[in-house]
Amino acid sequence: MTQHVGKSPTRKPEDPHILEKESAEWKRHLYFRDILIGDTEIAQEYNRIKKTLSEKYGFDREKYQEEKSKFIRAIINGNRDETRAGGHDVS
């Protein structure tokens, strides 16, 4: 469970990640970061998805993360077409 100090009714909480250095998850985070740095189209699409999901799910961080993760997995796995064909729920 995530606990947030100083909750605000108008500002969504940050979602920090604590990962073990050199772990598989740490490497995936860095790999996705590098994809975003190297491909502005994917970075812009990712920002649009985050905005849409934020508007749709508001403070439901679990649903937001779940849907955002679908996009991230598709990009990491090289399935960019899946992101365009509804591989994530941004409607």
CSV table of N, CA and C in Angstrom, one decimal, residues 9-64:
chain,number,residue,atom,x,y,z
A,9,PRO,N,-6.4,17.6,-2.1
A,9,PRO,CA,-7.5,17.2,-2.9
A,9,PRO,C,-7.4,17.6,-4.3
A,10,THR,N,-6.4,18.4,-4.6
A,10,THR,CA,-6.3,18.9,-6.0
A,10,THR,C,-5.0,18.4,-6.7
A,11,ARG,N,-4.1,17.9,-6.0
A,11,ARG,CA,-2.9,17.4,-6.6
A,11,ARG,C,-2.7,15.9,-6.4
A,12,LYS,N,-2.4,15.3,-7.4
A,12,LYS,CA,-2.2,13.8,-7.4
A,12,LYS,C,-0.9,13.5,-6.7
A,13,PRO,N,-0.8,12.5,-5.9
A,13,PRO,CA,0.5,12.2,-5.2
A,13,PRO,C,1.5,11.7,-6.2
A,14,GLU,N,2.8,11.9,-5.8
A,14,GLU,CA,3.9,11.4,-6.6
A,14,GLU,C,3.9,9.9,-6.4
A,15,ASP,N,4.6,9.2,-7.3
A,15,ASP,CA,4.7,7.7,-7.1
A,15,ASP,C,6.1,7.3,-7.3
A,16,PRO,N,6.9,7.5,-6.2
A,16,PRO,CA,8.3,7.2,-6.3
A,16,PRO,C,8.6,5.7,-6.4
A,17,HIS,N,9.7,5.4,-7.1
A,17,HIS,CA,10.1,4.0,-7.3
A,17,HIS,C,11.4,3.8,-6.6
A,18,ILE,N,11.5,2.7,-5.8
A,18,ILE,CA,12.7,2.3,-5.2
A,18,ILE,C,13.1,1.0,-5.7
A,19,LEU,N,14.2,1.0,-6.5
A,19,LEU,CA,14.6,-0.3,-7.1
A,19,LEU,C,16.0,-0.6,-6.7
A,20,GLU,N,16.3,-1.9,-6.7
A,20,GLU,CA,17.6,-2.4,-6.4
A,20,GLU,C,18.5,-2.2,-7.7
A,21,LYS,N,19.6,-1.5,-7.5
A,21,LYS,CA,20.5,-1.3,-8.6
A,21,LYS,C,20.9,-2.6,-9.3
A,22,GLU,N,20.9,-2.5,-10.6
A,22,GLU,CA,21.3,-3.7,-11.4
A,22,GLU,C,20.2,-4.8,-11.5
A,23,SER,N,19.1,-4.6,-10.8
A,23,SER,CA,18.0,-5.6,-10.9
A,23,SER,C,17.4,-5.5,-12.3
A,24,ALA,N,16.6,-6.6,-12.6
A,24,ALA,CA,16.0,-6.6,-13.9
A,24,ALA,C,15.0,-5.4,-14.0
A,25,GLU,N,14.3,-5.1,-13.0
A,25,GLU,CA,13.3,-4.0,-13.1
A,25,GLU,C,14.0,-2.7,-13.2
A,26,TRP,N,15.1,-2.5,-12.5
A,26,TRP,CA,15.9,-1.3,-12.7
A,26,TRP,C,16.4,-1.1,-14.1
A,27,LYS,N,16.9,-2.2,-14.7
A,27,LYS,CA,17.3,-2.2,-16.1
A,27,LYS,C,16.2,-1.9,-17.1
A,28,ARG,N,15.0,-2.4,-16.8
A,28,ARG,CA,13.8,-2.1,-17.6
A,28,ARG,C,13.5,-0.6,-17.6
A,29,HIS,N,13.6,-0.1,-16.4
A,29,HIS,CA,13.3,1.4,-16.2
A,29,HIS,C,14.3,2.2,-17.0
A,30,LEU,N,15.5,1.9,-16.9
A,30,LEU,CA,16.5,2.6,-17.7
A,30,LEU,C,16.4,2.4,-19.2
A,31,TYR,N,16.0,1.2,-19.6
A,31,TYR,CA,15.8,0.9,-21.0
A,31,TYR,C,14.7,1.8,-21.5
A,32,PHE,N,13.6,1.8,-20.8
A,32,PHE,CA,12.4,2.6,-21.2
A,32,PHE,C,12.8,4.1,-21.2
A,33,ARG,N,13.5,4.6,-20.2
A,33,ARG,CA,13.9,5.9,-20.2
A,33,ARG,C,14.7,6.3,-21.4
A,34,ASP,N,15.6,5.4,-21.8
A,34,ASP,CA,16.5,5.6,-23.0
A,34,ASP,C,15.7,5.6,-24.3
A,35,ILE,N,14.6,4.8,-24.3
A,35,ILE,CA,13.7,4.8,-25.5
A,35,ILE,C,13.1,6.2,-25.6
A,36,LEU,N,12.6,6.7,-24.5
A,36,LEU,CA,11.9,8.0,-24.5
A,36,LEU,C,12.9,9.1,-24.9
A,37,ILE,N,14.1,9.1,-24.4
A,37,ILE,CA,15.1,10.1,-24.8
A,37,ILE,C,15.4,10.0,-26.3
A,38,GLY,N,15.5,8.8,-26.8
A,38,GLY,CA,15.9,8.6,-28.2
A,38,GLY,C,14.8,8.8,-29.2
A,39,ASP,N,13.5,8.7,-28.8
A,39,ASP,CA,12.4,8.7,-29.8
A,39,ASP,C,11.3,9.7,-29.3
A,40,THR,N,11.4,10.9,-29.8
A,40,THR,CA,10.4,12.0,-29.4
A,40,THR,C,9.0,11.6,-29.7
A,41,GLU,N,8.7,10.9,-30.7
A,41,GLU,CA,7.3,10.5,-31.0
A,41,GLU,C,6.8,9.6,-29.9
A,42,ILE,N,7.6,8.6,-29.5
A,42,ILE,CA,7.1,7.7,-28.4
A,42,ILE,C,7.0,8.5,-27.1
A,43,ALA,N,7.9,9.4,-26.9
A,43,ALA,CA,7.8,10.3,-25.7
A,43,ALA,C,6.6,11.1,-25.7
A,44,GLN,N,6.2,11.7,-26.8
A,44,GLN,CA,5.0,12.5,-26.9
A,44,GLN,C,3.8,11.6,-26.7
A,45,GLU,N,3.8,10.5,-27.3
A,45,GLU,CA,2.7,9.5,-27.2
A,45,GLU,C,2.5,9.1,-25.7
A,46,TYR,N,3.6,8.8,-25.0
A,46,TYR,CA,3.6,8.5,-23.6
A,46,TYR,C,3.0,9.6,-22.8
A,47,ASN,N,3.4,10.8,-23.0
A,47,ASN,CA,2.9,12.0,-22.3
A,47,ASN,C,1.4,12.1,-22.5
A,48,ARG,N,0.9,11.9,-23.8
A,48,ARG,CA,-0.5,12.0,-24.1
A,48,ARG,C,-1.3,10.9,-23.3
A,49,ILE,N,-0.7,9.7,-23.3
A,49,ILE,CA,-1.4,8.6,-22.6
A,49,ILE,C,-1.5,8.9,-21.1
A,50,LYS,N,-0.4,9.4,-20.5
A,50,LYS,CA,-0.4,9.7,-19.1
A,50,LYS,C,-1.4,10.8,-18.7
A,51,LYS,N,-1.5,11.8,-19.6
A,51,LYS,CA,-2.5,12.9,-19.4
A,51,LYS,C,-3.9,12.3,-19.5
A,52,THR,N,-4.2,11.5,-20.5
A,52,THR,CA,-5.5,10.9,-20.7
A,52,THR,C,-5.9,10.0,-19.5
A,53,LEU,N,-4.9,9.2,-19.1
A,53,LEU,CA,-5.2,8.3,-18.0
A,53,LEU,C,-5.4,9.0,-16.7
A,54,SER,N,-4.6,10.1,-16.5
A,54,SER,CA,-4.8,10.9,-15.3
A,54,SER,C,-6.2,11.5,-15.2
A,55,GLU,N,-6.6,12.0,-16.3
A,55,GLU,CA,-8.0,12.6,-16.4
A,55,GLU,C,-9.0,11.5,-16.2
A,56,LYS,N,-8.8,10.4,-16.7
A,56,LYS,CA,-9.8,9.3,-16.7
A,56,LYS,C,-9.9,8.7,-15.3
A,57,TYR,N,-8.7,8.4,-14.6
A,57,TYR,CA,-8.7,7.7,-13.4
A,57,TYR,C,-8.5,8.6,-12.1
A,58,GLY,N,-8.2,9.8,-12.3
A,58,GLY,CA,-8.0,10.7,-11.2
A,58,GLY,C,-7.1,10.2,-10.2
A,59,PHE,N,-7.5,10.0,-9.0
A,59,PHE,CA,-6.7,9.5,-7.9
A,59,PHE,C,-6.6,8.0,-7.8
A,60,ASP,N,-7.2,7.3,-8.7
A,60,ASP,CA,-7.1,5.8,-8.7
A,60,ASP,C,-5.7,5.4,-9.3
A,61,ARG,N,-4.7,5.5,-8.4
A,61,ARG,CA,-3.3,5.3,-8.9
A,61,ARG,C,-3.1,3.8,-9.4
A,62,GLU,N,-3.8,2.9,-8.8
A,62,GLU,CA,-3.6,1.5,-9.2
A,62,GLU,C,-4.1,1.3,-10.7
A,63,LYS,N,-5.2,1.8,-11.0
A,63,LYS,CA,-5.8,1.7,-12.3
A,63,LYS,C,-4.9,2.5,-13.3
A,64,TYR,N,-4.5,3.7,-12.9
A,64,TYR,CA,-3.6,4.5,-13.8
A,64,TYR,C,-2.3,3.7,-14.1
